[in-house]
Coordinates of C-alpha atoms in Angstrom, one line a residue:
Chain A
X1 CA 7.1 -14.8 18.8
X2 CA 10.7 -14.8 17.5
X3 CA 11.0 -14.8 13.5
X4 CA 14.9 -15.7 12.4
X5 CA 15.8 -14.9 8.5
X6 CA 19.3 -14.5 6.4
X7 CA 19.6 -11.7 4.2
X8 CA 22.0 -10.0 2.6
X9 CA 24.7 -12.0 4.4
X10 CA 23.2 -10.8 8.3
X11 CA 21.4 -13.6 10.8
X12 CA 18.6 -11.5 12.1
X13 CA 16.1 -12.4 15.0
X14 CA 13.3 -10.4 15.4
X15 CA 11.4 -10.5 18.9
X16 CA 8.1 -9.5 17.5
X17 CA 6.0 -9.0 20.1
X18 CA 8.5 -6.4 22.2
X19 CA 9.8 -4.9 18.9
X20 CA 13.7 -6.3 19.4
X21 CA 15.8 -6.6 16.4
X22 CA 19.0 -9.1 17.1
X23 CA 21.8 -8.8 14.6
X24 CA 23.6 -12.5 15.3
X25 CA 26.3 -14.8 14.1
X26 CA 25.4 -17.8 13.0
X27 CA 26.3 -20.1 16.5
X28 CA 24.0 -17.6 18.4
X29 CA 21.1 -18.3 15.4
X30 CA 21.3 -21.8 15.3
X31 CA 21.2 -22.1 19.5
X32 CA 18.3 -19.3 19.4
X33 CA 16.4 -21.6 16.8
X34 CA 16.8 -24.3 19.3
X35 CA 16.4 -22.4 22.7
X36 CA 13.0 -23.3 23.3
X37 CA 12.4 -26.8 22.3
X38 CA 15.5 -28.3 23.0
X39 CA 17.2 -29.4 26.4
X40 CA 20.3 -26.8 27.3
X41 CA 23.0 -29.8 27.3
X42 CA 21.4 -31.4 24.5
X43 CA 21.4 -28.4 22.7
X44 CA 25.1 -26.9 22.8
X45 CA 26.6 -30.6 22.4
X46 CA 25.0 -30.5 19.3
X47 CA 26.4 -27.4 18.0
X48 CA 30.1 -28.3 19.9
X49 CA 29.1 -31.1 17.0
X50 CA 28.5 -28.5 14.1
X51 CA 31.1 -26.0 15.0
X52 CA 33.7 -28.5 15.5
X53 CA 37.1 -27.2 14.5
X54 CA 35.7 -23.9 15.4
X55 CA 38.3 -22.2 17.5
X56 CA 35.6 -19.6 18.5
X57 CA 33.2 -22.1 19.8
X58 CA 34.0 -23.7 22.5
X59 CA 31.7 -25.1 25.6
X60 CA 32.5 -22.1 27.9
X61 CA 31.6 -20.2 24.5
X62 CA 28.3 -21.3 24.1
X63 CA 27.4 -21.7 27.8
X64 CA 28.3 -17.7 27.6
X65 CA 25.7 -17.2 24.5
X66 CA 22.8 -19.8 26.0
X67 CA 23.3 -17.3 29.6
X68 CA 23.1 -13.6 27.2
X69 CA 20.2 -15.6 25.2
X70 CA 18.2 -16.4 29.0
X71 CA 19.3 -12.4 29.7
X72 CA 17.0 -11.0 26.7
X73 CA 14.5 -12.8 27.5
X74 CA 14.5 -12.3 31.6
X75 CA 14.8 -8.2 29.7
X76 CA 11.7 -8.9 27.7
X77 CA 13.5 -8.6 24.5
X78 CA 13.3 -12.0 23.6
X79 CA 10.4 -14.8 23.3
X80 CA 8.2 -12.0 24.5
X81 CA 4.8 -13.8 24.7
X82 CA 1.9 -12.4 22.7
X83 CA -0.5 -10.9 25.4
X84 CA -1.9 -8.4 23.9
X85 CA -4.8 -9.6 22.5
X86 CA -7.3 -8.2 25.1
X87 CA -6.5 -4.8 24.0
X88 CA -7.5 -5.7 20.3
X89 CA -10.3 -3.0 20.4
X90 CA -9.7 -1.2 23.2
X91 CA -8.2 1.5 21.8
X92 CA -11.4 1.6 19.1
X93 CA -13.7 1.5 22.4
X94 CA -11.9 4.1 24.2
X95 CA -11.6 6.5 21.1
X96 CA -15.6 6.2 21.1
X97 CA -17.1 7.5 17.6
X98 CA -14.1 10.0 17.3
X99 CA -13.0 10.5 13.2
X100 CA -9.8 12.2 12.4
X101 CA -8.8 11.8 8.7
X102 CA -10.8 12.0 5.3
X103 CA -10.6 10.9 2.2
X104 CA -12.7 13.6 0.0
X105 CA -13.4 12.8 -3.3
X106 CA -13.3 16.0 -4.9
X107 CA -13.8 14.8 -8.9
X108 CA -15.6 11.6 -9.7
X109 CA -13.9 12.2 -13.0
X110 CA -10.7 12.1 -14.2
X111 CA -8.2 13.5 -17.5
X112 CA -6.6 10.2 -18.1
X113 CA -7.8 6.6 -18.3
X114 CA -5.8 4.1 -16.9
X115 CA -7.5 0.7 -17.6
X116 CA -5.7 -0.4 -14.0
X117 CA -7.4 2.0 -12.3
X118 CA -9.5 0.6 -9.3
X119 CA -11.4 3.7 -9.4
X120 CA -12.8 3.1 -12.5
X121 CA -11.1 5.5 -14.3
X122 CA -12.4 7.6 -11.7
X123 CA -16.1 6.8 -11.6
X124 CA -16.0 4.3 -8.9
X125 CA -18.7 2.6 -11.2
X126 CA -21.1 5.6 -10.9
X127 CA -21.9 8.6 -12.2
X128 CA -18.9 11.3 -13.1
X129 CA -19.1 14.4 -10.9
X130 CA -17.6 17.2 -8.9
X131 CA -17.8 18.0 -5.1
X132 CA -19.4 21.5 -5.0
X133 CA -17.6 23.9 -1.8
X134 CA -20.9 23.1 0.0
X135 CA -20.3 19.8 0.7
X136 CA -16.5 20.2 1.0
X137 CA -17.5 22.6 3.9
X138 CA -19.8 20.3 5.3
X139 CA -17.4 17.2 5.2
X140 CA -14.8 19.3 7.3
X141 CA -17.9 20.2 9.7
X142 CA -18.3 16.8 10.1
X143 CA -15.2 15.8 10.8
X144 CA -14.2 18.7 13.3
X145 CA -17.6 17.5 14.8
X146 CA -16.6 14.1 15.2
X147 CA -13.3 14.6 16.3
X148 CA -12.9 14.7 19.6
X149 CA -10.0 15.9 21.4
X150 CA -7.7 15.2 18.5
X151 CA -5.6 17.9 17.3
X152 CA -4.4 16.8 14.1
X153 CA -7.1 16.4 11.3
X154 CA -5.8 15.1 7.6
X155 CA -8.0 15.2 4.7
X156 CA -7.0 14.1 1.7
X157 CA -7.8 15.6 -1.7
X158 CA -8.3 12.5 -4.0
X159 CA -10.5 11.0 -7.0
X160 CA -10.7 10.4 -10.0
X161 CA -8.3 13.9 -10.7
X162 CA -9.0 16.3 -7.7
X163 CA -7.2 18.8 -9.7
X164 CA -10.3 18.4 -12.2
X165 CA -12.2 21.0 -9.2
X166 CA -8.7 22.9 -8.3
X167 CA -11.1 25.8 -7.2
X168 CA -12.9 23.9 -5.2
X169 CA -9.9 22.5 -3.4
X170 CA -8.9 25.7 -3.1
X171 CA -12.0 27.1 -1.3
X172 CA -11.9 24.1 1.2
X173 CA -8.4 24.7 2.3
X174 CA -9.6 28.5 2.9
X175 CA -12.4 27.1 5.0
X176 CA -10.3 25.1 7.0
X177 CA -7.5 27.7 7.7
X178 CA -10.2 30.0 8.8
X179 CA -11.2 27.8 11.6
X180 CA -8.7 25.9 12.7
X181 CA -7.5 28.1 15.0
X182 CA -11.4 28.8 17.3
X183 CA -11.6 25.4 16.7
X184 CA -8.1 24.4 18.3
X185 CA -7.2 21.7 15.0
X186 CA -4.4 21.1 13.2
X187 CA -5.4 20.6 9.2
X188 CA -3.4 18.4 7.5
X189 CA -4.2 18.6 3.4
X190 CA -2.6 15.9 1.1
X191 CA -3.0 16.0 -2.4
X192 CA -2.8 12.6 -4.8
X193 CA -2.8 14.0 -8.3
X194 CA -1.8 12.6 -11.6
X195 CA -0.3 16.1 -12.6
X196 CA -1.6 16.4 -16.0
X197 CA -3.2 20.0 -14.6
X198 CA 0.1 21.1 -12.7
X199 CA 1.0 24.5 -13.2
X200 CA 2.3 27.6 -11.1
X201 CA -0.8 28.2 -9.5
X202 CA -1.2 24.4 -8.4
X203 CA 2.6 24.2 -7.3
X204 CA 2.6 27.4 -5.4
X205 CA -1.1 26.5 -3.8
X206 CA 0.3 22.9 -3.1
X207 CA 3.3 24.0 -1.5
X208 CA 2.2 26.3 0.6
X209 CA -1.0 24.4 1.8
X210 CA -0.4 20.8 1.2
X211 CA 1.7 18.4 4.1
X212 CA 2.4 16.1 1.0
X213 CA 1.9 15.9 -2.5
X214 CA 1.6 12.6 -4.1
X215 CA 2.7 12.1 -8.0
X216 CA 1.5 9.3 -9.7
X217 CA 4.5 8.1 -11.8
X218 CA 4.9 4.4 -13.0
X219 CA 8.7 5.2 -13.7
X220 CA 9.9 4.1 -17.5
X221 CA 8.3 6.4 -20.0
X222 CA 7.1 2.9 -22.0
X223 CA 5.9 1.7 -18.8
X224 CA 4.2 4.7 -17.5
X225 CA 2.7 5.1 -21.2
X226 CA 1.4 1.8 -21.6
X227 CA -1.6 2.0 -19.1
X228 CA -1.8 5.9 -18.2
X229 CA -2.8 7.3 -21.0
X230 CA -5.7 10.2 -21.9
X231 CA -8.4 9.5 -23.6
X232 CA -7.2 9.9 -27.3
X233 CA -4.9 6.8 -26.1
X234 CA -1.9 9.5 -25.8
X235 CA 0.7 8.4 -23.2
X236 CA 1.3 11.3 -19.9
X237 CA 4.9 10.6 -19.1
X238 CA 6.6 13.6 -21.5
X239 CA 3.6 16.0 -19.7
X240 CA 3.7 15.2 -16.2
X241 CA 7.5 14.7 -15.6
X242 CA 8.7 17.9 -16.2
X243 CA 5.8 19.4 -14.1
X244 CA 6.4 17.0 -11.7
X245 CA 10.1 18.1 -11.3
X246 CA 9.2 21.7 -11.3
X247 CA 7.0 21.0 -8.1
X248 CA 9.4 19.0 -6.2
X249 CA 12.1 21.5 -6.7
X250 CA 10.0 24.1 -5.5
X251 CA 9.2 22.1 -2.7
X252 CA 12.9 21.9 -1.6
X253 CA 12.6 18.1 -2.7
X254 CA 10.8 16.9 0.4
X255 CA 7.2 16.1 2.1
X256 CA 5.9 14.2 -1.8
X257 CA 6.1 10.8 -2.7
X258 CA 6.5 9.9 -6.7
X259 CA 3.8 7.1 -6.5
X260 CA 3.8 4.4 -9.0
X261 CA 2.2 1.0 -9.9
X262 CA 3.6 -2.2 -10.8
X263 CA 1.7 -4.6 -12.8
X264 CA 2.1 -8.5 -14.9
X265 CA 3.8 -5.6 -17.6
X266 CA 6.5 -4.4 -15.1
X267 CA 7.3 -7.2 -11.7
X268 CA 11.1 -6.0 -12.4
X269 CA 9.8 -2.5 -11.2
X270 CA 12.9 -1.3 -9.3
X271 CA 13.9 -0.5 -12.9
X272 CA 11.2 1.6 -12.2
X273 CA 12.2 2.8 -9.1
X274 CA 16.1 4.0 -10.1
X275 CA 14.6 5.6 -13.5
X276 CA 12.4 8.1 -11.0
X277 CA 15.9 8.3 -8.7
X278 CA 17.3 9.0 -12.3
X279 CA 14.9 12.0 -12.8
X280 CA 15.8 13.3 -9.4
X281 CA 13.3 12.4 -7.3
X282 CA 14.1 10.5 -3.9
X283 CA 11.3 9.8 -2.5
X284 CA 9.8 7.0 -4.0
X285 CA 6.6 4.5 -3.3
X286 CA 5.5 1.7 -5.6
X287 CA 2.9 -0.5 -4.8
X288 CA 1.8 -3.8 -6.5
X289 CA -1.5 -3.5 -8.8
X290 CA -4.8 -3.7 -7.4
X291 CA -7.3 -6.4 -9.1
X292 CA -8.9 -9.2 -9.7
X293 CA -6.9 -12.4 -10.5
X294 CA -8.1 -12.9 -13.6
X295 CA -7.4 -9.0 -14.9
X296 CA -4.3 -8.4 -17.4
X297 CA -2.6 -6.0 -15.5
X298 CA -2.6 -8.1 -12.5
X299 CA 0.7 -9.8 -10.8
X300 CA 1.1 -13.9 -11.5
X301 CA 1.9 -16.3 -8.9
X302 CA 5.3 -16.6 -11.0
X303 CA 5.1 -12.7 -10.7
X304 CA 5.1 -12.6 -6.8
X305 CA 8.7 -14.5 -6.5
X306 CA 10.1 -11.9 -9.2
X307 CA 8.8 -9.2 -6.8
X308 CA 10.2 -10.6 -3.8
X309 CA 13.7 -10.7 -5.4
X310 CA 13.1 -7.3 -6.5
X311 CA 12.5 -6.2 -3.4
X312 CA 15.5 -7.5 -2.0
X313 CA 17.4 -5.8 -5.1
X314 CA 16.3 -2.9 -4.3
X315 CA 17.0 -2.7 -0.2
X316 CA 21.1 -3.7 -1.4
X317 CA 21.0 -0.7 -4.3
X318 CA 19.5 1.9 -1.6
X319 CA 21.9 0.9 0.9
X320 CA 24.6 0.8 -1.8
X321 CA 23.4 4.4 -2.2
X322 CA 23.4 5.7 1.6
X323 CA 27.2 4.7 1.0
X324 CA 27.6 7.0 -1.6
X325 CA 26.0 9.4 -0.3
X326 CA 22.8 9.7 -2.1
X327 CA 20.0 7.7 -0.4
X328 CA 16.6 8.0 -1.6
X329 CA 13.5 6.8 0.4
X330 CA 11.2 3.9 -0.7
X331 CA 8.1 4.5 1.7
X332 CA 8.1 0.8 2.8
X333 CA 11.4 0.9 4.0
X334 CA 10.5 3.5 5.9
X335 CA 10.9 1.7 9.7
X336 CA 11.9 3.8 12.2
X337 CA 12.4 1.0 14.8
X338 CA 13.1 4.0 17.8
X339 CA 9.9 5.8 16.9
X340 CA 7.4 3.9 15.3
X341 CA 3.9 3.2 16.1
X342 CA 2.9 2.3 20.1
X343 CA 0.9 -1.3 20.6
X344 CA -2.2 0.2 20.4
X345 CA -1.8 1.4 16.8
X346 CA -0.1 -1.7 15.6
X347 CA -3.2 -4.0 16.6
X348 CA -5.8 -1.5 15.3
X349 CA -4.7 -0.8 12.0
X350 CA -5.1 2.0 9.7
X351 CA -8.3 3.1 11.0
X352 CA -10.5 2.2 8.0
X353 CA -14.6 2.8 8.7
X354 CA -13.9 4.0 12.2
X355 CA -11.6 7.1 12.6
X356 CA -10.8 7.0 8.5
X357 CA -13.2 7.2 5.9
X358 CA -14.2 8.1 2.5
X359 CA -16.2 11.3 1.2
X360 CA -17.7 10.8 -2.3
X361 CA -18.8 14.5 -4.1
X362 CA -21.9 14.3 -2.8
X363 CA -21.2 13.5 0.8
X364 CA -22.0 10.0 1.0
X365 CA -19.7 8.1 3.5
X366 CA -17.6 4.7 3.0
X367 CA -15.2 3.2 5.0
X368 CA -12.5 4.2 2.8
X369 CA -11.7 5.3 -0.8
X370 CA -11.2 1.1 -2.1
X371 CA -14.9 1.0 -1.6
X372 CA -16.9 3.8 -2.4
X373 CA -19.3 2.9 -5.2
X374 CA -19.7 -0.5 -3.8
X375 CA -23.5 0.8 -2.3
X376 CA -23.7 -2.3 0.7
X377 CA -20.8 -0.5 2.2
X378 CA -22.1 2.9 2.6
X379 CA -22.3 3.7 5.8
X380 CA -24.5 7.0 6.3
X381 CA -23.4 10.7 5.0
X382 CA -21.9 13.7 5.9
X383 CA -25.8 15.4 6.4
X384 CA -27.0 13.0 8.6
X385 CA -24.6 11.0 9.8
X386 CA -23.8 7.1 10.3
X387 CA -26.8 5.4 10.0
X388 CA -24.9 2.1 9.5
X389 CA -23.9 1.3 13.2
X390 CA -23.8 -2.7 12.6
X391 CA -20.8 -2.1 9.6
X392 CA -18.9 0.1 11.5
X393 CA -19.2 -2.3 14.2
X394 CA -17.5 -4.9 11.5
X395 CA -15.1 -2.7 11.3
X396 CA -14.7 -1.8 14.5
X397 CA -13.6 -5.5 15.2
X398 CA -11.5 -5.4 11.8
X399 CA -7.9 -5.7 14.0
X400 CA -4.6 -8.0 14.2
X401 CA -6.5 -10.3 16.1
X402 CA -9.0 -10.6 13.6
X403 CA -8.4 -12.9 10.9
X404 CA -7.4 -16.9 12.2
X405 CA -4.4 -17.2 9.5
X406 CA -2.8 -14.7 11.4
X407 CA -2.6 -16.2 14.6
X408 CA 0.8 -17.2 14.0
X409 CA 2.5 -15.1 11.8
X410 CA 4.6 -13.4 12.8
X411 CA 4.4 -10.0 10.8
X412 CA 1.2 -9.7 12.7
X413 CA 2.6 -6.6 14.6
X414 CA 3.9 -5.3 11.4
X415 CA 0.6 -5.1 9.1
X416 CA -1.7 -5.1 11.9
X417 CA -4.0 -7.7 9.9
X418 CA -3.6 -6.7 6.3
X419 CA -5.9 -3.6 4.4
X420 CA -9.2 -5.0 4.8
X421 CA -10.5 -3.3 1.3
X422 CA -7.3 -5.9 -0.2
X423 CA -8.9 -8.8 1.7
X424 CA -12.7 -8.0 1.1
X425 CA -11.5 -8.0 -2.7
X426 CA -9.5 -11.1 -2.5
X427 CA -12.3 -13.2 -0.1
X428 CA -15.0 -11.4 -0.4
X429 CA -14.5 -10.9 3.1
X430 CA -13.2 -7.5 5.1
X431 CA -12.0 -10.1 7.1
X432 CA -10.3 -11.9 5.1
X433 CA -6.9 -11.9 3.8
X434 CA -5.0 -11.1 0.7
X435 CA -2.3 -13.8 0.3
X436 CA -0.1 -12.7 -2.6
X437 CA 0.1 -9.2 -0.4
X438 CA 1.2 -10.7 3.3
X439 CA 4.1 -12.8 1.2
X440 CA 5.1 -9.4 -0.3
X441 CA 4.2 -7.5 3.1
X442 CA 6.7 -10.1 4.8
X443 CA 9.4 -9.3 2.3
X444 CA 9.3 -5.9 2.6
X445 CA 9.3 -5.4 6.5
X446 CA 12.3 -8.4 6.0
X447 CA 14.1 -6.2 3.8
X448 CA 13.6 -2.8 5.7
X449 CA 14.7 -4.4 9.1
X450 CA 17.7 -6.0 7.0
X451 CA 18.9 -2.1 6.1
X452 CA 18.4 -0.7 9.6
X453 CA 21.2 -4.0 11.1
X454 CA 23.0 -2.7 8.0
X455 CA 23.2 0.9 8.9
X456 CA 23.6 0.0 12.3
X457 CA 26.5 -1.7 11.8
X458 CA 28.2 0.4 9.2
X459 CA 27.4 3.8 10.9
X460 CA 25.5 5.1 8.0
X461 CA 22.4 7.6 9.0
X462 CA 19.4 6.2 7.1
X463 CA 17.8 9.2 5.3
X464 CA 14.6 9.2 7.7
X465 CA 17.2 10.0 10.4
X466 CA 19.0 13.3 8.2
X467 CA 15.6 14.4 7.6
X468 CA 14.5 15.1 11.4
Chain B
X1 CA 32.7 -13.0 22.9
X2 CA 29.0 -11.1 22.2
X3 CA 27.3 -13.4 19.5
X4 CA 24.5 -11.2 20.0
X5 CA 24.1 -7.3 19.1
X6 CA 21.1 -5.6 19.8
X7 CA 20.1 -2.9 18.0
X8 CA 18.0 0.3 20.0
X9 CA 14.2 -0.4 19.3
X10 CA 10.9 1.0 20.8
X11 CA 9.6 -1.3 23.4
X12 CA 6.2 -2.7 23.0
X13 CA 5.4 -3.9 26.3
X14 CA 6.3 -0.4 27.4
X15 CA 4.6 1.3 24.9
X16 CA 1.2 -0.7 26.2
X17 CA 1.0 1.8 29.5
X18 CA 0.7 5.2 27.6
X19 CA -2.8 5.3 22.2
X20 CA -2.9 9.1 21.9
X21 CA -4.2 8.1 18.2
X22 CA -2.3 11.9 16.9
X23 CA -0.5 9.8 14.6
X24 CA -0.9 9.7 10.9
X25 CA -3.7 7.7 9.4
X26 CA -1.2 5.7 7.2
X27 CA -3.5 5.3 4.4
X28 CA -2.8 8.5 3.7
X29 CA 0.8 8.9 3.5
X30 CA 1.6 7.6 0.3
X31 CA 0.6 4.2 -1.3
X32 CA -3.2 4.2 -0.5
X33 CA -3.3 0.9 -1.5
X34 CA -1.6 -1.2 1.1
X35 CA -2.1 -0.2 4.6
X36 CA 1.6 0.2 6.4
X37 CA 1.1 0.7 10.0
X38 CA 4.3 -0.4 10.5
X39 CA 5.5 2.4 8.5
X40 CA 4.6 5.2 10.7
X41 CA 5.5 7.8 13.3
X42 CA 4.9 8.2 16.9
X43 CA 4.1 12.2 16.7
X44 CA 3.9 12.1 20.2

């Protein structure tokens, strides 16, 4: 499938289904538009027609782009059909039962409550409570049992506030790192905190155990202060930032993500994006609210186009910066067209209730951390294993190929289908899809491409590149 | 004259004959809210 958009004054033609990215003029857009569904002489008389006056475009001219337009395609970087549907759940299949990241809910409990929170202000709708170092140990049991051959493990410290059990955490890591090595793994530990408990002891732990750090942040201090607040209604932004800065320095600035959310309050967030770039942090990730239509917090339909411009605003200010010499990251922009992800990944997704899953604090298992506490999608525990086959079998089938409305869209490749937790909330349906999120999905990946033909064609290094 | 520049990419078709599944779980990376496959590494 070929998708052909305008931005930012470049004609760009993706060939989705090989992975090609065409930077164009505008004859070669128009005739590629055309190429398929419209006879060859038919075809460039009506563009001699458009062009006319042209003294670039000429029939010997055109003649020239139709023959290099037949040569990408004969190369398989152009009009490559979509044939890859057979292998939607092969990889699944082959990969058997094998699990290879956690999500472990260390706190059911949390320091600040933010009424946006899909967690519940850390609940999940359920009881408050910590994960004790018995089941930490036996989660990571669990998943070096289910692992298979894979090497590299990541578990994820989240909650509520995992900082809220910091000893735990601590205890867990030690576990890990003591048999890793007999057990021929890689641990990968993330944290997600909301740094209200940062201090030297977290920061030096962090950095010397953690692959990433994430920071929630929601940028402007009367943004940030509006919705995360503690529970005496006190905003977090003049504790966490300077904590926050104190960690990433120490961290030589890389391997965290300042993490914020956007809501109906905020849709011109890249104000909330260069006030974080402000505060010297550069790598950035800010994600539209989570919710039901109906909540306060959540994003408008009028919302949505605001976004979409924002996002464009933003791609033209980052480039503007990799000019000057100062690029920060925004984690959807991060496409790394030479290295990205094979087929197999793009049509299987993010792994969610099959090789991903979710780890509450007393070892019941979910398909990921978007639905523990709802109780029909529990599927078994870290004692005694999966005992519900049929809904990882749902989402086992959960893949590009999935959902009928994306048959023929042609980002398919790109989002792999959508998060099903996002569609399940939206449709009621893991199956289903989120709407609002695949126009702002398109955007993004629209935008991100535009920067790499932009780099391209200005020589600038994209920051993913200096950082290898 | 080339109408038509094409910029180095990873080859899809290509990348069909050889799934390691050592990559990151992208939930995980950073947004944990919407999935970005797209986003992510081959670490092999």
């Amino acid at each position: 499938m070929v998708h052909q958009y305008k931005l930012n004054g470049y004609n760009i033609v993706l060939d989705t289904c090989s992975g090609s990215v065409h930077s164009v003029d505008e004859v070669a857009y128009d005739m590629i538009e055309g190429f398929e569904n419209i006879d060859k002489e038919v075809l460039i008389n009506s563009l001699l027609e458009k062009y006319a006056g042209r003294d670039d475009v000429s029939r010997s001219e055109l003649e020239d782009c139709y023959d290099d337009i037949c040569e990408l395609r004969d190369a398989g970087k152009l009009f490559t059909p979509n044939n890859y549907e057979d292998m939607a759940g092969t990889f699944k299949e082959r990969s058997g039962d094998v699990i290879k990241a956690l999500c472990l809910h260390v706190a059911h409990t949390c320091n600040l409550t933010c009424s946006y929170c899909f967690a519940a202000q850390g609940k999940y709708n359920g009881d408050r409570g910590l994960m004790s170092f018995e089941v930490g140990k036996r989660a990571l049991d669990f998943l070096v049992e289910h692992s298979g051959k894979r090497v590299n493990l990541e578990v994820d410290f989240f909650g509520g506030e995992p900082l809220m059990n910091f000893d735990v955490v601590k205890q867990i890591v030690a576990y890990a790192r003591s048999i890793e090595k007999e057990k021929h793994k890689n641990f990968r530990f993330t944290l997600t905190t909301n740094g209200m408990l940062i201090d030297d002891d977290v920061i030096d732990f962090a950095n010397k155990e953690m692959s990433n750090v994430v920071l929630s942040l929601d940028g402007r201090k009367e943004i940030n202060d509006r919705l995360r607040v503690d529970y005496k209604g006190r905003g977090s932004y003049d504790v966490i930032v300077p904590k926050f800065q104190k960690l990433v320095k120490a961290r030589g600035g890389k391997n965290y993500y300042m993490r914020g959310t956007f809501t109906h309050a905020n849709p011109d967030f890249t104000n909330d994006v260069f006030h974080m770039a402000d505060l010297g942090f550069t790598e950035l990730s800010m994600e539209p609210v989570v919710g039901k239509p109906e909540d306060e917090a959540s994003l408008t339909p009028e919302d949505i186009e605001i976004v979409k411009q924002q996002y464009e605003i933003l791609a033209k200010d980052m480039l503007r910066r990799e000019r000057e010499g100062k690029p920060i990251t925004f984690y959807h922009y991060m496409l790394d067209l030479k290295g990205g992800p094979c087929i197999y990944k793009r049509i299987s997704g993010c792994g969610v209730g099959t090789e991903y899953m979710a780890v509450t604090p007393w070892g019941d298992l979910y398909p990921c951390h978007q639905f523990v506490g709802d109780e029909k999608y529990k599927l078994g525990d870290i004692f005694n294993g999966i005992n519900n086959e049929a809904l990882r079998d749902d989402f086992r089938s959960c893949n590009a190929y999935a959902r009928e409305e994306c048959r023929d869209c042609w980002a398919q490749l790109y989002c792999s289908g959508g998060c099903a937790a996002n569609g399940y909330h939206a449709s009621g349906s893991i199956k289903g899809i989120y709407k609002p999120g695949c126009e702002l999905f398109k955007k993004r990946i629209e935008c991100a491409v535009m920067m790499r033909v932009c780099e391209e064609e200005e020589g600038l290094s994209n920051k993913e590149d200096l950082n290898e | 004259m080339k109408r038509i520049k094409t910029l180095e990419t990873r080859n899809l078709c290509e990348s069909a004959k050889k799934g390691c599944g050592e990559c990151q779980t992208s939930c995980q990376s950073a947004c944990k809210t919407s999935c970005g496959v797209a986003n992510q590494k081959c670490e092999n």
